[in-house]
Tab-separated table of C-alpha atoms in Angstrom:
chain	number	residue	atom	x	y	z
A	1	UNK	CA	20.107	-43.752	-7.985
A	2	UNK	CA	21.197	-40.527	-8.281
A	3	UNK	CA	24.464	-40.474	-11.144
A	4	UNK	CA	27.131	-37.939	-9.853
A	5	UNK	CA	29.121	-36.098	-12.462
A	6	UNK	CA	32.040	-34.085	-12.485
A	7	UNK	CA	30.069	-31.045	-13.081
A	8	UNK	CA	28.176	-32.371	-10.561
A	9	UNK	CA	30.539	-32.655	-8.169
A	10	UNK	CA	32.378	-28.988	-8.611
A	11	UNK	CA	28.634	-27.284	-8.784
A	12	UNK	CA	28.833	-28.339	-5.344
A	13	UNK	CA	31.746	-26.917	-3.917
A	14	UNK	CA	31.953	-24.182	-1.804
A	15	UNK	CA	32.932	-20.779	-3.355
A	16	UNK	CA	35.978	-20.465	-0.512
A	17	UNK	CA	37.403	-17.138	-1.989
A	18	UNK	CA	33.670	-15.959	-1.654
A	19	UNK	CA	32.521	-17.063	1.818
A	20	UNK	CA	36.117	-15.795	3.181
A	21	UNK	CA	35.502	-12.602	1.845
A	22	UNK	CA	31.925	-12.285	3.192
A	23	UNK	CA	31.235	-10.196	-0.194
A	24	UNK	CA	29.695	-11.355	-3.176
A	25	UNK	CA	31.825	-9.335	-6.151
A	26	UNK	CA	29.813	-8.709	-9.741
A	27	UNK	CA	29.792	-6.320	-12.581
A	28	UNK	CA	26.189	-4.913	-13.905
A	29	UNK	CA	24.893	-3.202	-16.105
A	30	UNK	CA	21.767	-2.525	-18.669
A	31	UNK	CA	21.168	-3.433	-22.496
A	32	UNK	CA	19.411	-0.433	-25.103
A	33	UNK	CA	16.864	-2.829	-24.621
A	34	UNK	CA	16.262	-2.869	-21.103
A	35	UNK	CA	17.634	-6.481	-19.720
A	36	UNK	CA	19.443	-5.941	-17.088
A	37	UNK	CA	22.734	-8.122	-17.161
A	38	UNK	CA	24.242	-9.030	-13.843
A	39	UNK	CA	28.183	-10.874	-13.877
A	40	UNK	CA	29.821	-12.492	-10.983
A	41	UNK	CA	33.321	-14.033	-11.626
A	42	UNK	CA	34.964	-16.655	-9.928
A	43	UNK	CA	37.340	-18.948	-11.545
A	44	UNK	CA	37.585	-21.399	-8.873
A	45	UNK	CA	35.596	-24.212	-10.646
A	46	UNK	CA	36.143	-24.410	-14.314
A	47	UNK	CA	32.040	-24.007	-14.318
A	48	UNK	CA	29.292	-21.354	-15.097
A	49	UNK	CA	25.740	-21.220	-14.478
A	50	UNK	CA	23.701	-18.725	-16.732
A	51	UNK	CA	20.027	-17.939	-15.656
A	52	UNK	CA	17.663	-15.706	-16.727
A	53	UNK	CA	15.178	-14.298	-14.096
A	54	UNK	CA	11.042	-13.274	-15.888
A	55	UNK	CA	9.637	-10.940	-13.524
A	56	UNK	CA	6.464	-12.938	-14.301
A	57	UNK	CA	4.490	-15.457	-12.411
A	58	UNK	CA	0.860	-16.467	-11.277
A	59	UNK	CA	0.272	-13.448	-10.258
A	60	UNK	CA	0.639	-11.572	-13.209
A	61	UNK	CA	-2.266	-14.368	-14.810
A	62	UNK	CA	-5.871	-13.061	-16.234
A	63	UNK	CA	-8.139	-14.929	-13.276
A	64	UNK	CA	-9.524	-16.739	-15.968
A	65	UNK	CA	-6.352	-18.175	-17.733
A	66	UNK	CA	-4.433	-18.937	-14.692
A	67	UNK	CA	-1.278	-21.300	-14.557
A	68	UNK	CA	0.046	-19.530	-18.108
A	69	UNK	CA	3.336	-19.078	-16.204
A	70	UNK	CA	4.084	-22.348	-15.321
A	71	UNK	CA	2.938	-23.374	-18.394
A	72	UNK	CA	5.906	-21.760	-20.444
A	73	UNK	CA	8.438	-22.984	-17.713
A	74	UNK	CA	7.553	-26.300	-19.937
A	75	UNK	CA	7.014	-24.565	-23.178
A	76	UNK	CA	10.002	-23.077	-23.466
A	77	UNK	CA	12.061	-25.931	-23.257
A	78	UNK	CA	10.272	-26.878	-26.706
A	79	UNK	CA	13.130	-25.115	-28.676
A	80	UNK	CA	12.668	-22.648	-31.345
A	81	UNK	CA	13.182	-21.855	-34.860
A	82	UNK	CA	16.993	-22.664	-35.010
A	83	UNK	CA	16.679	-25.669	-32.293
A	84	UNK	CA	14.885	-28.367	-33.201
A	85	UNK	CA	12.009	-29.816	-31.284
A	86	UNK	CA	13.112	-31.678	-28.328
A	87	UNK	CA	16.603	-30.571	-28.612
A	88	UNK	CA	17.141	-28.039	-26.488
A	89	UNK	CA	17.744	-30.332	-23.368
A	90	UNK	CA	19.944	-32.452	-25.150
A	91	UNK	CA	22.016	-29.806	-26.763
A	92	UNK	CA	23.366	-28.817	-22.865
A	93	UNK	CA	23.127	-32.455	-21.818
A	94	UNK	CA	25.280	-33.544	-24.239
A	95	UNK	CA	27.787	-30.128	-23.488
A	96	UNK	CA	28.317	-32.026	-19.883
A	97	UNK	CA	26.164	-29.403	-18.422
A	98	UNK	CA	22.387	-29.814	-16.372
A	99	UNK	CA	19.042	-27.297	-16.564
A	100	UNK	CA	16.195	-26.317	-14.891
A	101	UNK	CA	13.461	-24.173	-13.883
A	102	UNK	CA	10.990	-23.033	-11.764
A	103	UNK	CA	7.819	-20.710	-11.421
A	104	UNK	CA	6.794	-19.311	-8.640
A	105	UNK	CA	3.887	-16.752	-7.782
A	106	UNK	CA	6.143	-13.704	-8.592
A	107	UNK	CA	9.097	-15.594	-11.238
A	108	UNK	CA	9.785	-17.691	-13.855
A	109	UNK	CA	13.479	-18.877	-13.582
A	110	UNK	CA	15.392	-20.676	-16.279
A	111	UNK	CA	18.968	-21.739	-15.570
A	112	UNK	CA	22.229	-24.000	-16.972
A	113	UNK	CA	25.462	-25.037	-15.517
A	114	UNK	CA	27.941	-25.862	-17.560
A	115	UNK	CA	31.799	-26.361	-17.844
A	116	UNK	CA	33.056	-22.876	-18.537
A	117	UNK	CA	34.704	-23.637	-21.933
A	118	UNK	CA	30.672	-23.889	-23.277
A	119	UNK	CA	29.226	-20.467	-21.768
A	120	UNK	CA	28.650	-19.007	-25.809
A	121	UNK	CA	26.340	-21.857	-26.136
A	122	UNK	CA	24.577	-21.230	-23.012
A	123	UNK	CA	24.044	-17.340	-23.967
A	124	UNK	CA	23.028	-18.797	-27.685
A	125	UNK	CA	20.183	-20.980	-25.926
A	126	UNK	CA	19.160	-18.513	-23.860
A	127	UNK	CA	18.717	-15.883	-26.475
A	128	UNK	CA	16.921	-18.144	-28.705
A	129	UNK	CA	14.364	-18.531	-25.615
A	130	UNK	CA	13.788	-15.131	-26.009
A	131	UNK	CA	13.723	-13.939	-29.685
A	132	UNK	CA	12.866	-17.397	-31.419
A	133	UNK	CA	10.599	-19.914	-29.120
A	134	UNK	CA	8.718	-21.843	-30.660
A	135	UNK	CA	4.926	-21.252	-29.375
A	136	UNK	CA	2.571	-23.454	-32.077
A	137	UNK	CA	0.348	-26.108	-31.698
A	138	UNK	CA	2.590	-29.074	-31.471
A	139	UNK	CA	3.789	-27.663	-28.689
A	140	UNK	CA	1.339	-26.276	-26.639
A	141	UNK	CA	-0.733	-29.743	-27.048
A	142	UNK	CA	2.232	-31.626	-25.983
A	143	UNK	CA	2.782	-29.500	-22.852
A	144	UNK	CA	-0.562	-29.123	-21.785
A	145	UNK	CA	-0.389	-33.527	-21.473
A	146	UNK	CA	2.921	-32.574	-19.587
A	147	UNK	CA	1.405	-30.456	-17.063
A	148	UNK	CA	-2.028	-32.587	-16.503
A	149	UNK	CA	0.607	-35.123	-15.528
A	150	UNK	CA	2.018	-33.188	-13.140
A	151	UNK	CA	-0.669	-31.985	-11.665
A	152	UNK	CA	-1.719	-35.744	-11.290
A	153	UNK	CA	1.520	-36.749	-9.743
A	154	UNK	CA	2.316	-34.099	-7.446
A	155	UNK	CA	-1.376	-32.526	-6.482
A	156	UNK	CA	-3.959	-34.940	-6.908
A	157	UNK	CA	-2.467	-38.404	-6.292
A	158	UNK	CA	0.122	-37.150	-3.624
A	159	UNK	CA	-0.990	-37.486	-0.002
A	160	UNK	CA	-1.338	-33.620	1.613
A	161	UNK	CA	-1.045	-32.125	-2.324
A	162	UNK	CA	-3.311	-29.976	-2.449
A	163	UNK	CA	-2.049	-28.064	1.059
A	164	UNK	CA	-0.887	-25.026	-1.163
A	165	UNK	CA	-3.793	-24.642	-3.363
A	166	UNK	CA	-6.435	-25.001	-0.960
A	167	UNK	CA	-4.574	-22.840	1.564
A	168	UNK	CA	-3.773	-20.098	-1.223
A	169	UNK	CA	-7.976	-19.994	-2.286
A	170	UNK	CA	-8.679	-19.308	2.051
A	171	UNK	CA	-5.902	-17.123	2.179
A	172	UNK	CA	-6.446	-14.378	-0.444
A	173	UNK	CA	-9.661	-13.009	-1.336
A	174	UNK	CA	-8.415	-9.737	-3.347
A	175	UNK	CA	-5.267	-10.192	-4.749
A	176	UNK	CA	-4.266	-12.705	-7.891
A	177	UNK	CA	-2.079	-14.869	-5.111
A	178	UNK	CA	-5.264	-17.064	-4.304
A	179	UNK	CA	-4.264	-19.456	-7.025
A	180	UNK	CA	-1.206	-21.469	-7.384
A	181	UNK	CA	1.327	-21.788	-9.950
A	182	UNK	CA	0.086	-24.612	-11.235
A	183	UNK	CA	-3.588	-22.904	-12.181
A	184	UNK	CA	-6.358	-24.384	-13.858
A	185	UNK	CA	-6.155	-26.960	-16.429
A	186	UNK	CA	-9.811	-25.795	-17.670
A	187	UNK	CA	-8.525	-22.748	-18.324
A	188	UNK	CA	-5.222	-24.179	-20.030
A	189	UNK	CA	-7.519	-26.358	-22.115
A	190	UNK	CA	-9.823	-23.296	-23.383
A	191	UNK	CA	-6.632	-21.447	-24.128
A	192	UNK	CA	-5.673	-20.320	-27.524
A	193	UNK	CA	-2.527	-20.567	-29.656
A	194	UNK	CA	-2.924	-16.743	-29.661
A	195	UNK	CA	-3.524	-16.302	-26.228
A	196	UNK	CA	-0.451	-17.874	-25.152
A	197	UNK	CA	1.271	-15.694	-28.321
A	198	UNK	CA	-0.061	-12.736	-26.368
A	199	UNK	CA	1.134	-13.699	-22.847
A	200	UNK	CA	4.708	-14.350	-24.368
A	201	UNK	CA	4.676	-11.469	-25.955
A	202	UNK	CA	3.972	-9.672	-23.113
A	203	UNK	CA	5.859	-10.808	-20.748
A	204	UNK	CA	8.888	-12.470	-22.637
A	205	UNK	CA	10.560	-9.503	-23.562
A	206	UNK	CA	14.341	-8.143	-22.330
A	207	UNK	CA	12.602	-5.240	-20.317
A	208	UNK	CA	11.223	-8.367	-18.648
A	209	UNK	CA	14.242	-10.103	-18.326
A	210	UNK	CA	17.623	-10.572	-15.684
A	211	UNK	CA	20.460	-12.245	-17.010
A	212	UNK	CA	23.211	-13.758	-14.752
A	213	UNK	CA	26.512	-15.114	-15.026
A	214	UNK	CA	28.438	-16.540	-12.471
A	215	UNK	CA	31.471	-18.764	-12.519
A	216	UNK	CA	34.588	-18.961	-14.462
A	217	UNK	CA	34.973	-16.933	-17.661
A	218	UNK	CA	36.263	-13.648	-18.452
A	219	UNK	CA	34.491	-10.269	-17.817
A	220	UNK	CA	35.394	-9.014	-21.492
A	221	UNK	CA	34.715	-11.790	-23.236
A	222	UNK	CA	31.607	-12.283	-21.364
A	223	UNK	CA	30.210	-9.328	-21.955
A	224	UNK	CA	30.825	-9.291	-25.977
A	225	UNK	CA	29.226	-12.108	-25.764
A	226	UNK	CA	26.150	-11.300	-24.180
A	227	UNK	CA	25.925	-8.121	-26.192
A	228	UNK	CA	26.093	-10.275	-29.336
A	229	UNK	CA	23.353	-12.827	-28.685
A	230	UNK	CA	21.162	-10.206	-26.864
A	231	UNK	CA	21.161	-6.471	-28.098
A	232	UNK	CA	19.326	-7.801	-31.118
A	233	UNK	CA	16.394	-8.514	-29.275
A	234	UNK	CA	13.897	-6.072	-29.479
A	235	UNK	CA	12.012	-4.556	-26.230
A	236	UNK	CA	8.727	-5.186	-25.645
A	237	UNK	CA	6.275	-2.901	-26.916
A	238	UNK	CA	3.446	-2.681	-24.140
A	239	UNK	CA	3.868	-1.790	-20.306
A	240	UNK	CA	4.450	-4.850	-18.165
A	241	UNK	CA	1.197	-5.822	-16.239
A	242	UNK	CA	1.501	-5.893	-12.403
A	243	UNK	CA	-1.282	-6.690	-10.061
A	244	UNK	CA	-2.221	-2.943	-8.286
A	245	UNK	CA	-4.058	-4.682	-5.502
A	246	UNK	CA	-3.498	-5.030	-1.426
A	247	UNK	CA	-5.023	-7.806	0.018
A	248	UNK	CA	-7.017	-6.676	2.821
A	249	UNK	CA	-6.081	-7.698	6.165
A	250	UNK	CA	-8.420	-10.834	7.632
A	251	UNK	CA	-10.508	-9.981	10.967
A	252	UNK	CA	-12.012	-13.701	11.403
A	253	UNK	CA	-10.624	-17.185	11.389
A	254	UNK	CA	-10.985	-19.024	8.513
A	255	UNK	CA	-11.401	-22.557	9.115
A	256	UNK	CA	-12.662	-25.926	7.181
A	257	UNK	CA	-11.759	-29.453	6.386
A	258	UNK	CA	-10.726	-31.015	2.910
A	259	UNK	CA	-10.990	-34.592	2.637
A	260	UNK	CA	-7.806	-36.431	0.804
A	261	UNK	CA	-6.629	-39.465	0.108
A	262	UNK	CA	-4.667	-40.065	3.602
A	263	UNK	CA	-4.682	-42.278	6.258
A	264	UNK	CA	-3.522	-39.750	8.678
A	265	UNK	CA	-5.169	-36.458	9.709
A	266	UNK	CA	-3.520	-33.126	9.272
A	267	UNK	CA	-3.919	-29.407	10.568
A	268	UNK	CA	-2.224	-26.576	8.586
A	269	UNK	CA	-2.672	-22.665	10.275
A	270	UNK	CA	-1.827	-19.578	7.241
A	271	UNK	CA	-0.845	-16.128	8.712
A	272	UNK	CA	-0.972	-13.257	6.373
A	273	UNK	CA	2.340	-11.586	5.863
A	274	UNK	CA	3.415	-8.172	4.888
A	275	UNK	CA	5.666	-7.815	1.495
A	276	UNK	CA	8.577	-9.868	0.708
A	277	UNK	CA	10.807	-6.700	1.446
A	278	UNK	CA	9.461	-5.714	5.042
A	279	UNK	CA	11.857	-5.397	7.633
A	280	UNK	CA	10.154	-7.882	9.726
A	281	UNK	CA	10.382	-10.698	7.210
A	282	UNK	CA	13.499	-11.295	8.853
A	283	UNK	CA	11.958	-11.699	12.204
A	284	UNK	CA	9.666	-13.905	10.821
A	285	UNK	CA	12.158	-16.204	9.046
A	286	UNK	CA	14.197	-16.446	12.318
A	287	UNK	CA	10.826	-17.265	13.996
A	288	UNK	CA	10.175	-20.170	11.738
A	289	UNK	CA	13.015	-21.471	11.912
A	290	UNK	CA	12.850	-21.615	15.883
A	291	UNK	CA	9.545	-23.377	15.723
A	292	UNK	CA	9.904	-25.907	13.275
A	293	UNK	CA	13.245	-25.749	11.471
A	294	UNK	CA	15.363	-29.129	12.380
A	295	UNK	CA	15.035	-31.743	14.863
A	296	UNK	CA	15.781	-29.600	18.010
A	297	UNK	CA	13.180	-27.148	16.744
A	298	UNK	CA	10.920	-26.361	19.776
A	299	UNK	CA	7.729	-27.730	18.118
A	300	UNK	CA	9.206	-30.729	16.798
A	301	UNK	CA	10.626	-31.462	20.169
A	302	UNK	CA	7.435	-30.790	22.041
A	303	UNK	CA	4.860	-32.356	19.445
A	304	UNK	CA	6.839	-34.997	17.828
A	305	UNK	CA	9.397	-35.847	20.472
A	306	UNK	CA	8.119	-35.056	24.373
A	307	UNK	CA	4.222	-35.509	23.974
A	308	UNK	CA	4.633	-37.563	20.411
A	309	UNK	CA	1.249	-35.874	18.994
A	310	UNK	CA	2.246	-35.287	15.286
A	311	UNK	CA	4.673	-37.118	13.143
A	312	UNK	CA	6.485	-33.859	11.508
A	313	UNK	CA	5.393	-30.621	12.318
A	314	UNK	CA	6.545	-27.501	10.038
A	315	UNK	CA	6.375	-23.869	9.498
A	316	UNK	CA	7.171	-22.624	5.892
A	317	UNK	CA	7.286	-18.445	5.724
A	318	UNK	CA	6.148	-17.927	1.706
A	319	UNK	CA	7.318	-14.373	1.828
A	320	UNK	CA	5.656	-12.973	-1.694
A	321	UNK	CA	6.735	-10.112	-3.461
A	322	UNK	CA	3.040	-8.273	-2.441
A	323	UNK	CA	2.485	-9.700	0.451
A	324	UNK	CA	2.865	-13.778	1.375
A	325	UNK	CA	1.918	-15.809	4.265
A	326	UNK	CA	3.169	-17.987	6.775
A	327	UNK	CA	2.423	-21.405	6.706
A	328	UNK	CA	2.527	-24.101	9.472
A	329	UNK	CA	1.368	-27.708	9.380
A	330	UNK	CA	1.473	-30.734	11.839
A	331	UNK	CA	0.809	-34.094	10.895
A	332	UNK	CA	-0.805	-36.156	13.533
A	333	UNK	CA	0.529	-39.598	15.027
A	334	UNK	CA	-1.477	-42.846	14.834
A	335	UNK	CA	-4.791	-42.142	17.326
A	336	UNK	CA	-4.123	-38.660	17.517
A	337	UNK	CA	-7.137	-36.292	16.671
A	338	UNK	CA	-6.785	-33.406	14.622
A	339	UNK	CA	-8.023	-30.849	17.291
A	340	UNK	CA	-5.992	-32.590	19.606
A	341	UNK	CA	-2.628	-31.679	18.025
A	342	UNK	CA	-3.922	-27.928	16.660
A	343	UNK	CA	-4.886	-27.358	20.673
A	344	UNK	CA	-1.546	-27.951	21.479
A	345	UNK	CA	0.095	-25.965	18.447
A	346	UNK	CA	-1.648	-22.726	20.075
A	347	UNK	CA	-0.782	-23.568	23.163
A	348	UNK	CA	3.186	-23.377	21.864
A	349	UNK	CA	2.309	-20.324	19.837
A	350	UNK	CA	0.296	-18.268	23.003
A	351	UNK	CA	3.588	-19.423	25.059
A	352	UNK	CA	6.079	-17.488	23.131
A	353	UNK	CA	3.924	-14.583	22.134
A	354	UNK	CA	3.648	-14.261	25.660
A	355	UNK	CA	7.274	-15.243	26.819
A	356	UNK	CA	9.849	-14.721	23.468
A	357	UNK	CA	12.759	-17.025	23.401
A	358	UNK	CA	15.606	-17.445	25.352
A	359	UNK	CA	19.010	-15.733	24.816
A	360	UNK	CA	20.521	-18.921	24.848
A	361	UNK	CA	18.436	-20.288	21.791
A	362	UNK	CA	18.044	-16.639	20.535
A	363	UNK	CA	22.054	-17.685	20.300
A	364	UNK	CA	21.762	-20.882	18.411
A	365	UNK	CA	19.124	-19.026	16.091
A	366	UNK	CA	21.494	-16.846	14.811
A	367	UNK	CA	24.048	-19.808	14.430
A	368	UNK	CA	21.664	-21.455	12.187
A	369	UNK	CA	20.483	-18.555	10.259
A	370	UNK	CA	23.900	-17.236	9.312
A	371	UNK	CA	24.746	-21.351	8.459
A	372	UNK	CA	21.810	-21.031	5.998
A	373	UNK	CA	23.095	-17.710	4.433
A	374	UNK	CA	26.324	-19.153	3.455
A	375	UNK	CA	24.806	-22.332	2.146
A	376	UNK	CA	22.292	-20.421	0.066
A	377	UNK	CA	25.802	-18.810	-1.723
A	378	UNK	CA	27.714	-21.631	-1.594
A	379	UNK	CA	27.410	-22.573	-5.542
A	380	UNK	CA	27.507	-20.808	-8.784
A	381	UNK	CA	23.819	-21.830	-8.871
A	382	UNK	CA	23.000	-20.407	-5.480
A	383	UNK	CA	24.952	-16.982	-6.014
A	384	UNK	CA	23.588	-16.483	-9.512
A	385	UNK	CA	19.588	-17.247	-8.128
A	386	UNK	CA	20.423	-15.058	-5.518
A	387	UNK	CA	21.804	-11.875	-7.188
A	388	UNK	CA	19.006	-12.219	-10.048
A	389	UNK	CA	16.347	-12.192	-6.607
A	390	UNK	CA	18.069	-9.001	-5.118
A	391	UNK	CA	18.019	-6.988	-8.495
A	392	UNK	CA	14.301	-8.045	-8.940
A	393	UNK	CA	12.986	-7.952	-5.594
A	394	UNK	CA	14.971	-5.173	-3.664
A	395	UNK	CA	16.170	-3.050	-6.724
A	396	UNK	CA	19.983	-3.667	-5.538
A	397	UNK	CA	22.240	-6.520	-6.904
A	398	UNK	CA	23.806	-5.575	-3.526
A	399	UNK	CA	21.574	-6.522	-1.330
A	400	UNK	CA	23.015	-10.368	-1.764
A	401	UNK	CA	26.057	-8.763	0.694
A	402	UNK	CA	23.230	-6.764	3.070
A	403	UNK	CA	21.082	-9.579	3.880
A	404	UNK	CA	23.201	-11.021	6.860
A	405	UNK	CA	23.452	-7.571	8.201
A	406	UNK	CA	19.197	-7.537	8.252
A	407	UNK	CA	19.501	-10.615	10.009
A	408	UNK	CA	22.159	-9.684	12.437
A	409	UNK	CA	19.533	-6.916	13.673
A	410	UNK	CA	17.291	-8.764	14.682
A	411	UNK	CA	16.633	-8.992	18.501
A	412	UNK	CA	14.499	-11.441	20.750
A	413	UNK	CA	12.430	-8.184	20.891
A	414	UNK	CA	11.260	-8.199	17.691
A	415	UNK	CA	10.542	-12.344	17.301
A	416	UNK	CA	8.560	-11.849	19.921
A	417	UNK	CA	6.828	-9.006	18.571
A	418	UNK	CA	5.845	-10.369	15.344
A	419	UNK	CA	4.859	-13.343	16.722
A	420	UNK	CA	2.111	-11.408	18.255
A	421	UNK	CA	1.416	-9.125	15.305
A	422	UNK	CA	1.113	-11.578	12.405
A	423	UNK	CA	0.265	-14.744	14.444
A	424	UNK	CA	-3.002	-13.524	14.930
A	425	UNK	CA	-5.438	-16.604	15.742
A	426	UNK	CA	-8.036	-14.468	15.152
A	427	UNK	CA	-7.414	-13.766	11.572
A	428	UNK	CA	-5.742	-16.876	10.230
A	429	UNK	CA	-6.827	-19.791	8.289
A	430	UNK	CA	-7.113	-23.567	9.882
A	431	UNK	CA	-8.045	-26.636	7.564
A	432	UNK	CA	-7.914	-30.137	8.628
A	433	UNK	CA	-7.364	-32.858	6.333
A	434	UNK	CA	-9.169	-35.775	7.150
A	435	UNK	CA	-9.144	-39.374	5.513
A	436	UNK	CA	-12.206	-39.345	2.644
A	437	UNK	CA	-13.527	-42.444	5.187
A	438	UNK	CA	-14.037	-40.424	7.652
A	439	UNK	CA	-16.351	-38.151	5.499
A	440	UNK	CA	-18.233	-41.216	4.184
A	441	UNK	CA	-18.617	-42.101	8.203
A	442	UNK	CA	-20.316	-38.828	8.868
């Protein structure tokens, strides 16, 4: 059972003043030693989340040392040379306030929430994250048992798992994408206590680095503070590696079977997309969500409700910083064959490439879509992910205030068109997951 809080419980309240205003209001600006510090104040909620954005992922990996990035998500919480080991959890913990993090392909993303009256101590953590981790062998030993476990738990014993990894490895053939975050754990094994050294001295550094503050404090204090726990930190020596490659476009289907540990059969399609920052990601977001996003989705009315082919159908857009790919999947119902239900996926798909949607659900699209946007900024969490992402990934902390706008011009026009432009069946990738008894049947 999940145990609610009082921080809990005000992280969770709308930001009123901010939705009313439609804006998102923050102060900016740069450190001597290039981290780029991004505050948004609002004192409705005596709370603050503080996050640091790494412009570093999986994709930044050496192909043969991949899943260092998600790696020191988990290393990093170890502590450092003025917080002892295992501390560093309990230190905010036991300050009322919760942490986490996440890796991605593109980021690594640390962040706390705490009551406002503790947001020194959250700059002091954060700082000694950067300057003073502690990277020796205790540690990395004790994380790389962490991560085996979670590869276990989430990947290899969970039903479907492996959907992103095998679908990444089909989908890329040039750029560093085709692995997942969570890499090898041969190559984490091989690794050396220098070579992760090297990768956090590479890409730990404040050049690196977007901080973010948003909740209630003071602008001037704030700022002496986070000029006193991070203009000490020096900038990191060497240019910041960034894959230079474009992942060619695919001319032929891809298609194959993996054989899991499931009792039901499952079909998942991959699209190539363009980068993160095209103008027809929004198209294809919209698009998504019309197919598969809630119960009166059109797929999971036709598939799981009318003709009752799949169990849960979905379509996931991972919209990557280079390039991503759109993802859909369909799990079949009891008797149900896995060509059966992909037949009648294209069927849907060849139906609105060739017919669009209607202005009347064009209508409700844009209901739901502009729902989303003010959920997504709805917490000092949310607002403080989300103006770390625009800095990073569209060079304007303003950008959080343009995004509804690049949504709003969307037509049915254009869902239609990229529908037929990146739903190519032609060059996609297919794989059915079958139950391992039907392999042993063959």
């Amino acid at each position: 059972m999940r145990k609610f809080t009082l921080l809990t419980l005000l992280s969770g309240m709308l930001c009123f003043s901010a939705i009313a205003q439609n804006k998102i209001e923050f102060k900016e600006f740069t450190l001597d030693n290039g981290m780029h510090v991004i505050m948004h104040q609002d004192n409705t909620t005596p709370i603050v989340t503080t996050s640091v954005l790494y412009h570093v992922g999986s994709k930044n990996e050496d192909p043969e040392r991949t899943g260092f990035a998600h790696f020191f998500e988990h290393l990093l919480f170890e502590g450092s040379e003025n917080i002892g080991r295992g501390e560093y959890m309990k230190k905010i913990q036991s300050a009322g306030g919760t942490l986490n993090a996440f890796t991605s392909n593109d980021i690594t993303y640390y962040y706390e929430s705490l009551p406002s009256n503790q947001l020194e101590l959250a700059l002091y953590m954060e700082s000694e994250r950067l300057l003073h981790a502690k990277i020796d062998e205790t540690g990395v030993e004790t994380q790389r048992e962490v991560v085996k476990e979670e590869k276990r738990q989430r990947i290899d014993n969970q039903p479907y798992g492996s959907i992103l990894t095998e679908t990444l490895a089909r989908a890329y053939s040039e750029h560093p994408y085709q692995w997942a975050p969570i890499g090898s754990l041969d190559h984490l094994n091989a690794a050396t206590l220098d070579e992760f050294m090297q990768f956090y001295k590479d890409f730990y550094v404040p050049n690196n680095a977007t901080l973010v503050l948003a909740g209630d404090f003071d602008y001037d204090q704030a700022e002496e503070w986070v000029r006193k726990y991070f203009s000490e930190i020096p900038k990191g020596e060497g240019e910041i590696r960034r894959p230079n490659v474009e992942e060619p476009r695919k001319t032929e289907e891809i298609r194959d079977i993996i054989y899991d540990n499931i009792q039901i059969p499952a079909v998942i399609q991959a699209y190539n997309l363009p980068k993160k920052t095209h103008e027809d990601s929004y198209a294809m977001e919209m698009l998504s969500t019309y197919l598969t996003g809630g119960k009166s989705s059109l797929m999971t009315k036709e598939l799981v409700d009318n003709q009752q082919k799949a169990l849960a159908v979905a379509a996931i857009p991972l919209d990557l910083e280079d390039g991503g790919i759109f993802i859909m999947y369909g799990i079949t119902n009891m008797g149900v064959e896995a060509e059966d239900l992909e037949s009648e996926i294209d069927t849907i798909l060849r139906n609105v490439k060739a017919e669009g949607i209607s202005e009347r659900d064009f209508q409700k699209l844009q209901n739901i879509i502009e729902n989303n946007l003010v959920s997504k900024n709805s917490t000092m969490a949310g607002i403080a992910q989300n103006l770390a992402e625009a800095k990073v990934f569209y060079g304007d902390t303003d950008y959080i205030n343009q995004e509804l706008d690049n949504y709003r011009k969307v037509t049915r026009e254009d869902i239609q068109r990229v529908a037929n432009e990146y739903l190519t069946l032609d060059g996609r990738v297919v794989l059915h997951y079958l139950p391992k008894a039907a392999q042993s049947a063959q």
